[in-house]
Structure formats: C-alpha cells, structure tokens
Coordinates of C-alpha atoms in Angstrom, one line a residue:
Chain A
X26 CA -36.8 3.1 -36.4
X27 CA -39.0 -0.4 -35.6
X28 CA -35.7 -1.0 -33.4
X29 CA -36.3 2.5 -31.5
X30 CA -40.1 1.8 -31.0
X31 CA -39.2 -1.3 -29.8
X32 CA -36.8 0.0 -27.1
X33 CA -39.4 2.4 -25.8
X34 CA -41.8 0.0 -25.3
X35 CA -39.7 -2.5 -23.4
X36 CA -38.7 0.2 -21.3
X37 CA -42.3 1.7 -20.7
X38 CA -43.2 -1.8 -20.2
X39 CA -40.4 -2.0 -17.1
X40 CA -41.6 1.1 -15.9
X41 CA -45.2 0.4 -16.2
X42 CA -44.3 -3.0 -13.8
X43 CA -42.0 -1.0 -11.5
X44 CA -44.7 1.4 -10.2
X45 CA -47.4 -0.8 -10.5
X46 CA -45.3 -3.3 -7.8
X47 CA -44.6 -0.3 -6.1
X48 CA -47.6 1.2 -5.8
X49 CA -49.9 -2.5 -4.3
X50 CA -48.6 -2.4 -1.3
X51 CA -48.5 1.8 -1.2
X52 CA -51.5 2.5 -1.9
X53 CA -53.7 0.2 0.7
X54 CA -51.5 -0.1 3.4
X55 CA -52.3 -3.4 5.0
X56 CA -56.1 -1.8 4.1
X57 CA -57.3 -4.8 2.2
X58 CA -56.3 -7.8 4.6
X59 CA -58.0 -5.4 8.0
X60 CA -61.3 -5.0 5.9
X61 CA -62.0 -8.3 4.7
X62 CA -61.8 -9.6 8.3
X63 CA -64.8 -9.7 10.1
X64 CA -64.1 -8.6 13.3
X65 CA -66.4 -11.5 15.0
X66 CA -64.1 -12.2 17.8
X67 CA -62.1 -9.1 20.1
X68 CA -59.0 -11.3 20.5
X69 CA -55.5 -10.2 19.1
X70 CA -55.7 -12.8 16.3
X71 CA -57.8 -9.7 14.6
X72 CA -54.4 -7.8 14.1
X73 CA -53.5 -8.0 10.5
X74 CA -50.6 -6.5 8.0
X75 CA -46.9 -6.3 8.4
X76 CA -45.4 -5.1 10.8
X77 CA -41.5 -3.7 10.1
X78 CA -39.2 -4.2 13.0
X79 CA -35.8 -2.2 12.8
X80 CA -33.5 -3.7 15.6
X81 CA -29.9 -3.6 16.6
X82 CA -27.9 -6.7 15.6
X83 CA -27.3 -8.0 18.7
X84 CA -31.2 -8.4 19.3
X85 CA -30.7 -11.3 16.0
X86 CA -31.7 -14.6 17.4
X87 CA -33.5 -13.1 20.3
X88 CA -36.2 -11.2 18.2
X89 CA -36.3 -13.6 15.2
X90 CA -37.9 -16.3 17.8
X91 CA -40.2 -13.4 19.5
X92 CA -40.8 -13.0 15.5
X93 CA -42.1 -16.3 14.8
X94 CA -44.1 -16.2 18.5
X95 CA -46.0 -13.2 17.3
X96 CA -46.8 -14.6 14.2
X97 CA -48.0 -17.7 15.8
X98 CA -50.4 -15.9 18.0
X99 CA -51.6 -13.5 14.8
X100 CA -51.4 -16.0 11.8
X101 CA -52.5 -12.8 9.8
X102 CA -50.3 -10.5 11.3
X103 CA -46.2 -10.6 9.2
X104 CA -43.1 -9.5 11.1
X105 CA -40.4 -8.2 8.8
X106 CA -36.9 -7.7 10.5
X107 CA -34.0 -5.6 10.0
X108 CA -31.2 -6.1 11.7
X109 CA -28.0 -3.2 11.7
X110 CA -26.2 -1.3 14.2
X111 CA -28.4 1.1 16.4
X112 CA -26.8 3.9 14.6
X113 CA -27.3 2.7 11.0
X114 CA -30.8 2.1 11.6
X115 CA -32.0 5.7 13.4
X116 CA -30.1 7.1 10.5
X117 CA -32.3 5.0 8.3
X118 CA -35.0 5.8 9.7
X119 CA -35.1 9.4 9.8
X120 CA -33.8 9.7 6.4
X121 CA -37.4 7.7 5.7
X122 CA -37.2 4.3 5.7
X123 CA -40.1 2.4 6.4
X124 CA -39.7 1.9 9.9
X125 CA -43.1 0.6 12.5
X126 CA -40.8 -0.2 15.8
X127 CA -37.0 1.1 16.6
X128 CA -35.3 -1.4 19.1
X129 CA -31.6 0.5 19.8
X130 CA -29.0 -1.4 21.5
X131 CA -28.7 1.9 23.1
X132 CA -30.0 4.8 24.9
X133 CA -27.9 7.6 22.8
X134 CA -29.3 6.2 19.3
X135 CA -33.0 5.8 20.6
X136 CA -32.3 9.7 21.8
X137 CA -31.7 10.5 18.1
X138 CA -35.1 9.2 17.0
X139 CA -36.7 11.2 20.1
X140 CA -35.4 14.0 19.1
X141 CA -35.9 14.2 15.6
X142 CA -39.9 13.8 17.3
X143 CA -40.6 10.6 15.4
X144 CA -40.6 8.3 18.4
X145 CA -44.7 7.4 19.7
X146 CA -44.4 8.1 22.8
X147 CA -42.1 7.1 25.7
X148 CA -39.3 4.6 24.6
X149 CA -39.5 1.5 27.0
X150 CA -36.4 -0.2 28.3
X151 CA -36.7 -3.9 27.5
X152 CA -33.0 -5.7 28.1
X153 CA -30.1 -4.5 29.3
X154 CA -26.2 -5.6 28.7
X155 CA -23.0 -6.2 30.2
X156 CA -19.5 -6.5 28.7
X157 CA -17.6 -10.0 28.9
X158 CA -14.3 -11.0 28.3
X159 CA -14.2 -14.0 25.5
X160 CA -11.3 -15.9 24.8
X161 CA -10.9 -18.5 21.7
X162 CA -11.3 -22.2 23.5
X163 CA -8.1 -22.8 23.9
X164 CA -7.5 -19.7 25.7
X165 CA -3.9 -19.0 23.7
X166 CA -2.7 -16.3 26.0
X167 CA -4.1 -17.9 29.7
X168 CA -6.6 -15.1 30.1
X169 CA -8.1 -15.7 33.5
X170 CA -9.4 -12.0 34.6
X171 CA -10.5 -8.8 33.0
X172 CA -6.6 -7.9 34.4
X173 CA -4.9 -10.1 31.8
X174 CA -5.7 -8.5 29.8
X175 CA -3.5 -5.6 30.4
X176 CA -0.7 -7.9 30.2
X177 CA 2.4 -7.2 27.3
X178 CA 2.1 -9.0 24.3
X179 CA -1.6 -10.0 25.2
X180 CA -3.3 -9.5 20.8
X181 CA -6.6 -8.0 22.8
X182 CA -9.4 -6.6 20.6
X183 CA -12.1 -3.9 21.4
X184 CA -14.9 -1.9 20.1
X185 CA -13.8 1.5 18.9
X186 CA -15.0 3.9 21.1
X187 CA -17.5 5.9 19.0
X188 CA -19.7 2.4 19.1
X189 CA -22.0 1.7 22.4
X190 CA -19.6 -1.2 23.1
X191 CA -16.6 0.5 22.7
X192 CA -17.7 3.6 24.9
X193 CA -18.4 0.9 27.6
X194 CA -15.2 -1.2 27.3
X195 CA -13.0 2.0 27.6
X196 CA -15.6 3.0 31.1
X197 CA -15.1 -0.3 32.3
X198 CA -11.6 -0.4 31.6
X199 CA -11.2 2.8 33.7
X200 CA -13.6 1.4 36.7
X201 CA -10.7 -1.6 37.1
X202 CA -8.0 0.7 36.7
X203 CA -6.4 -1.4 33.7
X204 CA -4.7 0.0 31.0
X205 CA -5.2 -1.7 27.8
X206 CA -3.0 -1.7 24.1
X207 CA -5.5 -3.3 21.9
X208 CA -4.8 -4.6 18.9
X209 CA -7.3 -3.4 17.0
X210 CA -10.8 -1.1 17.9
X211 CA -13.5 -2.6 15.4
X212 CA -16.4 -1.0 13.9
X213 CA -18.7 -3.4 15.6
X214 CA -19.3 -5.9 18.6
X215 CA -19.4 -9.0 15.4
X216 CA -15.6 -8.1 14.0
X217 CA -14.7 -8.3 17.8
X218 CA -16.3 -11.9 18.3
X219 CA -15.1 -12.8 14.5
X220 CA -11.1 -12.0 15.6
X221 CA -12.0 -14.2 18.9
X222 CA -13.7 -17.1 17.6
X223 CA -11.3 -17.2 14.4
X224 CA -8.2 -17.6 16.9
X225 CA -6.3 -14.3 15.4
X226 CA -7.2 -12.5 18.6
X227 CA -6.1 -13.8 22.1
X228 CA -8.8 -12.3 24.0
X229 CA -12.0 -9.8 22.9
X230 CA -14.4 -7.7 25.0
X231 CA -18.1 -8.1 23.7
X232 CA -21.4 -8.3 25.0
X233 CA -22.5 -11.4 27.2
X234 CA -25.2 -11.8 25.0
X235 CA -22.9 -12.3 21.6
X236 CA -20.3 -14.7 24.0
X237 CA -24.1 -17.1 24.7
X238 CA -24.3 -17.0 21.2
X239 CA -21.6 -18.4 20.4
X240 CA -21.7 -21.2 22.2
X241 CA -18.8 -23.8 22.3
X242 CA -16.7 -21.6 19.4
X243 CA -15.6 -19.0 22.9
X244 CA -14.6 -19.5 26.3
X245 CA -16.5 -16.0 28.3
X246 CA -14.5 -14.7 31.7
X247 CA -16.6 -12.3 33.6
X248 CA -15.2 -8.8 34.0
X249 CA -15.4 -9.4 37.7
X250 CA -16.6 -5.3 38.3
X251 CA -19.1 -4.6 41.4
X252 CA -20.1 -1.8 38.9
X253 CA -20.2 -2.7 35.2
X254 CA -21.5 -0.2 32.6
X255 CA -24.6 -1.4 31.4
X256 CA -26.3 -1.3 28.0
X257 CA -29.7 -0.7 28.0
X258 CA -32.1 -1.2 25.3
X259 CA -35.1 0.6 24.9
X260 CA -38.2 0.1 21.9
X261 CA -40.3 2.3 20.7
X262 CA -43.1 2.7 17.8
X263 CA -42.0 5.0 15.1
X264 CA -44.9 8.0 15.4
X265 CA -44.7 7.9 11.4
X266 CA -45.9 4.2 11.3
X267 CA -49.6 3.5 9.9
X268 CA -49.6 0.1 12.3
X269 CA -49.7 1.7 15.5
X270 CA -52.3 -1.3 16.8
X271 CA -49.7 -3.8 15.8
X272 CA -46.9 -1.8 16.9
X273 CA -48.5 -1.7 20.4
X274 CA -49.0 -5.5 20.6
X275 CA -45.3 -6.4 19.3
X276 CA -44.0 -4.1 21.9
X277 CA -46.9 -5.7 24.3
X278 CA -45.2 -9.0 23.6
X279 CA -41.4 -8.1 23.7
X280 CA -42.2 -5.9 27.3
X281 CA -44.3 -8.8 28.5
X282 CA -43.2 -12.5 30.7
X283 CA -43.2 -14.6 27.4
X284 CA -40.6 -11.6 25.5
X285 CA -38.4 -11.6 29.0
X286 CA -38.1 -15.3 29.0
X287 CA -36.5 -15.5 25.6
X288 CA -34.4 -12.1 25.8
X289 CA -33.0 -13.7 30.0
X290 CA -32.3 -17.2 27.9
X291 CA -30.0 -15.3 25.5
X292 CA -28.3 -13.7 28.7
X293 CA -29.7 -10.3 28.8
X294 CA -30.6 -8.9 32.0
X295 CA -33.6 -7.4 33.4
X296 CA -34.5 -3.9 33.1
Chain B
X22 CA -26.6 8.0 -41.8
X23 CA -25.2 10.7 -39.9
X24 CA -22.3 12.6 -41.4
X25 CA -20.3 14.7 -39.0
X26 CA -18.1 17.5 -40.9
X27 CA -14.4 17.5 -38.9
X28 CA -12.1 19.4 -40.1
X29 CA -10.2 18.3 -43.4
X30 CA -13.1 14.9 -43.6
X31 CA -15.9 13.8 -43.4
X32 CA -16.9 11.0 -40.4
X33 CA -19.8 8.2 -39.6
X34 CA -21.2 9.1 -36.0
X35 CA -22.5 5.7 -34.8
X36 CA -24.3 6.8 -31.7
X37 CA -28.1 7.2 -32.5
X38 CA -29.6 11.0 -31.0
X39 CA -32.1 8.9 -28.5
X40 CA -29.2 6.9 -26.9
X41 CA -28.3 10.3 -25.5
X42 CA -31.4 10.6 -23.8
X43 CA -29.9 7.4 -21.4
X44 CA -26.5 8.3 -21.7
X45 CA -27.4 11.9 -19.6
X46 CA -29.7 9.6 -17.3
X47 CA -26.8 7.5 -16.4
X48 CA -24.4 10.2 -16.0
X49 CA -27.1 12.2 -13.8
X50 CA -27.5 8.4 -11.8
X51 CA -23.6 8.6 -11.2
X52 CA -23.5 12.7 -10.3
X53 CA -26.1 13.7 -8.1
X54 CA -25.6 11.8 -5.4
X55 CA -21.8 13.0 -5.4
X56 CA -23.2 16.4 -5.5
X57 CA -26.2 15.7 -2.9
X58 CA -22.7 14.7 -1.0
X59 CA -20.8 17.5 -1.3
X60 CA -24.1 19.5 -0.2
X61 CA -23.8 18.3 3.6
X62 CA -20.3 19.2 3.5
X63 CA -20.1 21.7 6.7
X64 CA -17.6 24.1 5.3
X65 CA -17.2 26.1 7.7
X66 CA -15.6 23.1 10.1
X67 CA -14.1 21.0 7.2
X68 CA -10.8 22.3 7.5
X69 CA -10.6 21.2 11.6
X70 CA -13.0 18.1 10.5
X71 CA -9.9 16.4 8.0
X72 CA -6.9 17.8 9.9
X73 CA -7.5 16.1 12.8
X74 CA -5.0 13.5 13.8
X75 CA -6.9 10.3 13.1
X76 CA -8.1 12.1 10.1
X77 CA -4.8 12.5 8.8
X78 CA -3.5 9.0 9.7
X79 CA -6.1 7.7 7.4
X80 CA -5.2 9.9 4.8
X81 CA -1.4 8.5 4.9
X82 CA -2.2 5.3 5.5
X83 CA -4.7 4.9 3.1
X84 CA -2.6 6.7 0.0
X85 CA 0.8 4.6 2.0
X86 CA -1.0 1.2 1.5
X87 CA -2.7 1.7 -2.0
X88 CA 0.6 3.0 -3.5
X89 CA 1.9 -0.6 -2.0
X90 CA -1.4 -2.9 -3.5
X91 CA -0.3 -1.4 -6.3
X92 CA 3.2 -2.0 -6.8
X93 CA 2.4 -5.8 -6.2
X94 CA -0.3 -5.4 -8.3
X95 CA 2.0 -4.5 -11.5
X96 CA 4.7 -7.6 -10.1
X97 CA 1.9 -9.8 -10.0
X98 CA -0.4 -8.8 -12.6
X99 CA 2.2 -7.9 -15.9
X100 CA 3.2 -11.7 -15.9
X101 CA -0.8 -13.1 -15.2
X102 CA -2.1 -11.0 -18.1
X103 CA 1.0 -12.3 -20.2
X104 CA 0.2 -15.5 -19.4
X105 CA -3.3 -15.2 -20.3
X106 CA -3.3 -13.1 -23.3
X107 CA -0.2 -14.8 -25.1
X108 CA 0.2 -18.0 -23.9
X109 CA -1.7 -21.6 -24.9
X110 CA -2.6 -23.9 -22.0
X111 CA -5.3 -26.7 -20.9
X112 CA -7.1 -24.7 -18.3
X113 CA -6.6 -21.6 -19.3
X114 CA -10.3 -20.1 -19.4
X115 CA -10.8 -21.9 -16.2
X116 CA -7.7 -19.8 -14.8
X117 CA -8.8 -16.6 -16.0
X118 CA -12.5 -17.4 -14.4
X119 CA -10.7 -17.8 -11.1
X120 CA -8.5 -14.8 -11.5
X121 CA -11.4 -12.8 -11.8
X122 CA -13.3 -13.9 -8.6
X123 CA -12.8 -11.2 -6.3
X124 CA -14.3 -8.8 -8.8
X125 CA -17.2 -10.6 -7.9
X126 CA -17.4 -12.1 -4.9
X127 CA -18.0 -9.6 -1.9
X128 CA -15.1 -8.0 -0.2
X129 CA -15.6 -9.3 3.2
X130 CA -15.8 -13.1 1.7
X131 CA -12.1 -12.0 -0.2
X132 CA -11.5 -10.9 3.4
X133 CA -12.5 -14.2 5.5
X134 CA -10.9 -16.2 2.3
X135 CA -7.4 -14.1 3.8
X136 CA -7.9 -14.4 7.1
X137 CA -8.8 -18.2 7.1
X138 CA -5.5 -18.8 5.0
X139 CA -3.1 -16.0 6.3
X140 CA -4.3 -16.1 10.0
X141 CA -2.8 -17.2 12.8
X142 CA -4.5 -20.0 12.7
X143 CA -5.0 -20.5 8.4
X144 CA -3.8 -22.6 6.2
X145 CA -0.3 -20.7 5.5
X146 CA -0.8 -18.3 8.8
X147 CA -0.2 -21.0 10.9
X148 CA 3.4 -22.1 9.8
X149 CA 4.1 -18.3 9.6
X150 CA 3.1 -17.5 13.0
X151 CA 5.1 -20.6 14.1
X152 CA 8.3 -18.5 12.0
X153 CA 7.4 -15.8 14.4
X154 CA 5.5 -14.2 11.9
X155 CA 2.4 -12.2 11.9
X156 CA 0.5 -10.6 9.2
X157 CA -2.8 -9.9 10.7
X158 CA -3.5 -6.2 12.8
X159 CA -0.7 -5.2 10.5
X160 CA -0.3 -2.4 7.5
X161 CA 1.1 -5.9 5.5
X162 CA -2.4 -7.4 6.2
X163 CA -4.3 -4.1 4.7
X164 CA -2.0 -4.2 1.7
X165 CA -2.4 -7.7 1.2
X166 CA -6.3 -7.3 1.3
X167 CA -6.2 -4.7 -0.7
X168 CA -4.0 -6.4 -3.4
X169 CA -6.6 -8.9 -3.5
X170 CA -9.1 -7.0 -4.5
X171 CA -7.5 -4.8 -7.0
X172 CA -5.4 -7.5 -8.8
X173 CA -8.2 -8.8 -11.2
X174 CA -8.4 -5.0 -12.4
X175 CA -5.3 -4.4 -13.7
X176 CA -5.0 -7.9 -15.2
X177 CA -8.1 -7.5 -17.1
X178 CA -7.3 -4.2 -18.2
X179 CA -3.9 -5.2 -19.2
X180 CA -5.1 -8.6 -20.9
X181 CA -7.6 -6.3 -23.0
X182 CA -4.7 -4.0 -23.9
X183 CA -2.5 -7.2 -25.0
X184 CA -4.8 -8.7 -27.1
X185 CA -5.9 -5.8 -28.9
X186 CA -2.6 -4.9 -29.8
X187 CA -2.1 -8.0 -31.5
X188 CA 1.6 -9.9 -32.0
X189 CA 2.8 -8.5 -35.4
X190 CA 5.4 -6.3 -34.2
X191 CA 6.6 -9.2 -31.6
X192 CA 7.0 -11.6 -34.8
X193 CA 8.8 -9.5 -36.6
X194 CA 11.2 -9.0 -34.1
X195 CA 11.4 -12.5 -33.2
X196 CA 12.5 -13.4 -36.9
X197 CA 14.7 -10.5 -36.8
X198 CA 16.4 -12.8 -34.0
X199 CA 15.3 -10.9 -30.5
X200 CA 15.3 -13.2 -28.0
X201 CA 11.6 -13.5 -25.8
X202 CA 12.6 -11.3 -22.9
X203 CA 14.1 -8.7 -25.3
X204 CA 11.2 -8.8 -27.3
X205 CA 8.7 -8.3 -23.8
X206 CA 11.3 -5.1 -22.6
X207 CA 11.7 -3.9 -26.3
X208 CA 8.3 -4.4 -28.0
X209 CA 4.9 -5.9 -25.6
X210 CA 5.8 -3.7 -22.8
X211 CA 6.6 -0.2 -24.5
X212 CA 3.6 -0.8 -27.1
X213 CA 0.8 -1.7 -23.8
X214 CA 2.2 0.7 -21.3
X215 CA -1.1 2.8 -22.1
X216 CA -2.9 0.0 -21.0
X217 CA -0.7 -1.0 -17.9
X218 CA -0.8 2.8 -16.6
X219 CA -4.8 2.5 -16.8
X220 CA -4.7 -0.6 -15.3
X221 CA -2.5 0.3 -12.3
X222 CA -4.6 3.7 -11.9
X223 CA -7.6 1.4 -11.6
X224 CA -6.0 -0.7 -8.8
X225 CA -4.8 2.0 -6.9
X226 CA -8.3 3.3 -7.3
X227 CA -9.9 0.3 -5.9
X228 CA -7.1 -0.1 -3.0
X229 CA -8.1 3.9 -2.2
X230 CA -11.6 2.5 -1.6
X231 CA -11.1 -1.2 -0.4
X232 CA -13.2 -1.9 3.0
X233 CA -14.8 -5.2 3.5
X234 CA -11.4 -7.4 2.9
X235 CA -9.4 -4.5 4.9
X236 CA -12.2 -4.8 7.9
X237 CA -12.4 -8.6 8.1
X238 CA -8.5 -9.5 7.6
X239 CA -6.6 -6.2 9.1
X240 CA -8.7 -4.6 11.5
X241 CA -8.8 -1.3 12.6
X242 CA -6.5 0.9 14.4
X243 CA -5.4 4.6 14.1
X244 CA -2.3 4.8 12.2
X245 CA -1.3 0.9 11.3
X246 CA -5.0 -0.8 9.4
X247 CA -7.6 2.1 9.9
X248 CA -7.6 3.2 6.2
X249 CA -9.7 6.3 5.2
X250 CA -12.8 4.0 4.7
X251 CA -12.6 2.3 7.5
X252 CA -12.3 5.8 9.5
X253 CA -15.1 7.6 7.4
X254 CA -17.2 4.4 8.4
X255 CA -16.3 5.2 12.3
X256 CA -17.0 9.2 12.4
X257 CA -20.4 8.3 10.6
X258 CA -21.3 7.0 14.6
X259 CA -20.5 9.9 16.4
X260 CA -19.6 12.8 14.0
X261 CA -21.7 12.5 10.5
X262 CA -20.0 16.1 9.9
X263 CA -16.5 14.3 10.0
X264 CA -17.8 11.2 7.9
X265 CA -19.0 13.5 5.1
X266 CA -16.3 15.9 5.0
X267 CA -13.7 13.0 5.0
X268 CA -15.8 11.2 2.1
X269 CA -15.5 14.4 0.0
X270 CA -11.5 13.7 0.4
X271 CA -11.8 10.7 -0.3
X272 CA -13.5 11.1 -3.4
X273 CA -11.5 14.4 -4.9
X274 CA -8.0 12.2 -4.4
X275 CA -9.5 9.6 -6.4
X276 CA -11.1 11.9 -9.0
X277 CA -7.5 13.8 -9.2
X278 CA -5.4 10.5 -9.3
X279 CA -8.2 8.9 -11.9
X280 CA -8.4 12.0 -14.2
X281 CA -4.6 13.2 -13.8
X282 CA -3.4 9.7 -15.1
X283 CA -6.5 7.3 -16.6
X284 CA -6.8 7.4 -20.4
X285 CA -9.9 5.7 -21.9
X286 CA -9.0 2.3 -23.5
X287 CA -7.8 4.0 -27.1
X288 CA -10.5 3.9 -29.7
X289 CA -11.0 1.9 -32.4
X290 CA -10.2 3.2 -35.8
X291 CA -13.5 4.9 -36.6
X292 CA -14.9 3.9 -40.8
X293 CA -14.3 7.2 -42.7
X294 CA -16.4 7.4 -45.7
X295 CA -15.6 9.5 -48.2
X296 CA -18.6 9.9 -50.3
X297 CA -18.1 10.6 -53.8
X298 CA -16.8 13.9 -54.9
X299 CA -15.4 14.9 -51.6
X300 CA -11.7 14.3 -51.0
X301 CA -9.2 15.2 -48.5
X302 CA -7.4 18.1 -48.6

C-alpha cells in the first residue's frame, strides 16, 4: 500500500511540474518582461517577448542572420525559428501551433493560411526564386545546359510535382521544350541537393538559393529561360498571434534595405 | 493476495487493480489518435483516393519490398541470433550493442550510413558502380534500406526466444550422437519457430513502415522506390484527403498481417498455489 501512495505522489508530483512549466509562459504572455519596462525612450529597443517565426526551409541561413540582427537591435526582444516545408508549417499552423509570422516559400501555401482567415492582413512578397541546374563538381555526366539534361542515360533528379519546386521544374521543363526521365522526384528541394552534392545523382534541379548555399560541394548551370517560373515568397503575421507590435517590426525589418541585403547575398531576387 | 477461480484451480493474479488505471491510459494514448485518423477518412472518395495508379504502385511496391527485407531478414538474422544467444566470444556484448544500432539511431542517419557506403561514390558503391553496378534509385536500394532497419528486430526477438528456451533438449541430442546442424534442423529451429515467426512479422512490419533510410538511400519514384510512406508523405502536399485515406491502408495491412500471424512472446509458467484443502479435480 506505502508502495501505491508512493506512486501517486511521484506521479502528482510530475504532473504538478508539467502544468506549472506549462502554464509561466501561458498565462502572461510576454506580459511581465513589457510591464516592467519603462517606456522612457519611443525607440524600437522598447519591443520585448518572443517572437515565433514559422519559415520555409529554404529561408534557413537567410533568416537565422536577420534573427540575430533583430535581436541585436531589441536585446529584449527573442526570435524563435521554425524551419519546415511551406506546407508542413500552414498545416501546423492552422491545426494551432503557436505561430506570430508565416514566411511560405510559396504563394499556394500562404493562400491556405488566407483562407482559413488567420493571416493579419495582406501577405507581403519579400524574395522571389528561380530554379538552377546543379551538377556534383566534377560534373560526371558533362552537363553544360538545362538541354543535357534530357540526354539518355543522364541519373537527373527533381522535385516531385506536388512540391513548389517540383511544379516549377515540370513548367520550366515544358517552357524549353525538354523532355526529362528523372531518376527520382523527391519530397523536397534538400533530398534533391543531398543526391547532387553526394555524387549519386549526375545533375539536380533546385533553387539558386540552395545551389549558393552550397558553395564549393556543387557546380550551378543556369537554366538559360528568357521566362523562368519564379517562386515567390510572401510573410505575413498570424491574426491569432498576441505580438502583433513585434510581428510588425520583424516583418518591418525582413521587407526593409538591411532584410533585402541579406536575402539578394543568398541569391534571391527582388520582389 | 489475489486469488482468481479458473476453471478446475485456483491462480495468483500479479497485476495490482491500480496498474489498470495506466494500463487503459496507455492503450487510450496508442488508440485515439488511430481513431481521430480514421475520422478524416473521406469515405465517400476513398475508394477513387487508393485505387489510383500511383496509389496502387505503392501498395505493390511497398508489400513487394517488405516481403523481400524480410526474407533477408530471416537469412541474415537466424545465424546472428545463433551466434549471439549460443555461442561464447571476446566481444560479444560489444557485437550485440552494434547489431542493435539502427533500433536507435534515426532512420535517415541508417539511410546516409547506406548511401555513403553503397553509393556511387561509397565505400563498396564505388567498386560496384565500376562493375557496372548500381544500387541506388533502385527497388534493391529500398529493400536494402529497409533490411537495415528491420534486422535488429527479428534478431532480438529471436535471441530472446533462444535463450529462453534454454539448451536441454539440444544436449540431449547431442549425446545421443546428432551432429550440430542436425541438432539446429531437428531441435533449435522446430522448438523457436514461435519466436522466428514473431520476429519476421515484426520486420515485415517495420519494412511496411520504413521511411527515412528508404527516402535518403532509394529515392522516390512511382513504381521502382516510392513505397506507401513515401507516397502518403507526397499526397499530404496537394491531396490531405489521399494522404489520410492511404494511411488508413496502410495501417489495416499492418494490423491484419500483425494480428493474423504475431503471437505474444509465450508466457511464463504462472505460480499456482493450491491452498490447503483445495485440490484439483
């Protein structure tokens, strides 16, 4: 029986731990850190809390740098990332998650979170993308134009088309005429780049964005198209989010000369 | 002490009343998701939403490979649990520590571990490719992945199974003269097969179900690496319907295949106490 009683109380105990960790941040939501600072200067150092950013994957390096910028500028203000597919995320999102700004990788996905009526306003586009051919360095296959590959024999490796850059691969493909036998049609741009810059693929299509990333580990061949498909990514504040202010000012600093500067050195293009 | 009347004796029931309370809290855990699952499922469509033809290449491919993973599974695995169960070695818990490691480590590191050893430019791939042979973008490369990943499963489960049933009846017959193999065909194997059936259910089960290593090492195309996983994970971009009507597939093939074939690992005796005065019948 002491054996029983004991049981119960560790496991009260847990639970008494659980809600109370649960419930600090829940029930003041960035409350405490806004009132205890006097609001003696009007600058944006006054913006306080965190701040959850939900962006597609291929926004990684770009927005972990305009992170740390933010941060710098609003020592009290805390960026928390999440980085997933566009899809994954509005899914996540509208099943709850706790979401302050949505930056899709695409228009269709950000149309989801419209729709469902929990976007703040007007999504803005910040970036936009273009496809890219990458080969592995040594370029195993002598790709030298999007035409190549086309070519028998060519181990070529796409986006499936139900993902953004799969849809565009299969319109660009069609703008060039080309006719292409991939290999394989991966669930994501990464497994694309992965097959390239491992050397089991002979040539990939991904975004020029991943093959800057990548650096030295691919060799990128522009498609060459007077009329690419292009990507565009819009942000937007999630209309459920209690940090509309900082919301505002993130978006602010993405949108702004100092965001465009980082996203243009990573290879996006203008809106 | 509880005494349970069963028919013809009387039993010790080991399982305090309050563990019950947790045991329906873990099944509920396990459940109602499943069941929040099979809620979305669009009826009305599902027949169109699994019949279609990438649908039902992931079907094949999927039961066609995890058949495969586990034939090599049971060539591979009898001998290893053998091994490990009967024989004496230096190095032996090390061995089984390793053996185990993709229960552990994350599918898509089993899957890079492949990749950067059977790729075309790996460890082994390269000399293969060189041969003219290629194992990645090919069903080979799904079944190897899955192999992988389902290997440790039926080893453990058979090692369990060996151990348990101790070596009495194997001494006997080797002092009535049977020679080792004849004693493995005639007595281990016959004696274990419960064991060896769960285990091979179990890897089939995890082969059914295998996506990081299958992702990362095979790739994915309709009808050669896109197993049912990998497809399910597709739809869920475009067409949730499909994704959710294709998961409940998924999950009544394994619940037929697990329940049809898996037996719980046999229990152990249980203590029957005769208290005074009472005797069988």
């Amino acid at each position: 029986m002491s054996m029983f009683r004991k049981s119960v109380a560790i496991v009260a105990a847990l639970m008494l731990t659980a809600s109370l960790a649960a419930c600090s941040p829940g029930a003041n939501p960035g409350g405490t850190a806004e009132s205890s600072t006097p609001n003696t200067s009007e600058g944006a150092s006054s913006l306080s809390g965190t701040l959850n950013v939900f962006a597609a994957a291929s926004l990684k390096s770009t927005f972990t740098e305009l992170a740390k910028e933010f941060q710098a500028a609003n020592p009290q203000a805390k960026i928390s990332l999440n980085f997933d597919g566009s899809s994954t995320l509005v899914t996540q999102i509208t099943q709850g998650a706790p979401a302050d700004v949505f930056a899709s990788a695409d228009e269709a996905n950000m149309n989801k979170l419209t729709t469902a009526n929990m976007a703040q306003g007007t999504p803005e586009i910040f970036a936009t993308n273009i496809l890219t051919v990458v080969v592995p360095p040594n370029n195993p296959a002598n790709i030298t134009s999007f035409a190549d590959l086309a070519k028998p024999g060519v181990k070529v490796v796409v986006c499936a088309a139900q993902v953004p850059c799969g849809a565009a691969a299969k319109t660009d493909e069609a703008t060039a005429g080309l006719s292409i036998k991939a290999v394989s049609e991966e669930l994501n741009v990464t497994s694309v780049l992965g097959k390239v810059t491992s050397g089991e693929a002979d040539a990939g299509l991904v975004y020029v964005t991943d093959a800057t990333g990548a650096g030295a580990k691919v060799k990128a061949i522009p498609l060459g198209l007077d009329k690419p498909t292009v990507n565009k990514y819009p942000i937007v504040a999630v209309s459920s989010s209690k940090k509309q202010e900082l919301a505002k000012a993130f978006i602010a600093l993405v949108t702004a000369a100092q965001g465009q500067k980082i996203l243009q050195e990573a290879g996006f293009g203008t809106p | 002490m509880v005494l349970l009347r069963r028919p013809g004796r009387w039993e010790y029931q080991a399982v305090p009343r309050w563990i019950y309370v947790f045991a329906v809290l873990g099944t509920l855990f396990i459940l109602v998701p499943l069941v929040g699952m099979v809620a979305r499922v669009n009826w009305s469509q599902f027949l169109a939403l699994v019949t279609s033809s990438a649908s039902l290449d992931a079907l094949l491919l999927s039961l066609k490979t995890a058949a495969s993973s586990t034939v090599v599974c049971v060539i591979l695995g009898v001998p290893l649990a053998l091994v490990l169960a009967r024989a004496q070695f230096a190095g032996q818990r090390v061995l089984r520590a390793l053996i185990l490691l993709p229960l552990v480590v994350p599918p898509v590191v089993g899957g890079l571990a492949l990749l950067y050893t059977f790729g075309r430019e790996g460890l082994i791939g390269k000399s293969l490719s060189i041969a003219g042979i290629n194992i990645a973008f090919s069903t080979t490369a799904v079944i190897m992945a899955q192999s992988f990943v389902a290997l440790p499963f039926l080893v453990l489960s058979l090692e369990g199974t060996l151990r348990t049933a101790g070596q009495r009846y194997e001494a006997v017959a080797a002092t009535l003269g049977a020679r080792p193999s004849t004693v493995m065909r005639r007595i281990t194997l016959p004696l274990v097969l419960p064991g060896l059936v769960s285990g091979a259910v179990l890897a089939f089960a995890r082969s059914l179900g295998e996506f990081g290593a299958t992702l990362t090492f095979a790739g994915s195309l309709q009808g050669v690496t896109r197993t049912l996983p990998l497809e399910i994970y597709l739809q869920r971009e475009t067409d949730p319907d499909a994704a959710v009507a294709l998961s409940f597939v998924l999950i009544a093939v394994a619940v037929l295949v697990v329940g049809l074939t898996y037996r719980a690992p046999a229990h152990r005796p249980r203590a029957i106490v005769v208290p005074e005065g009472i005797h069988e019948s």
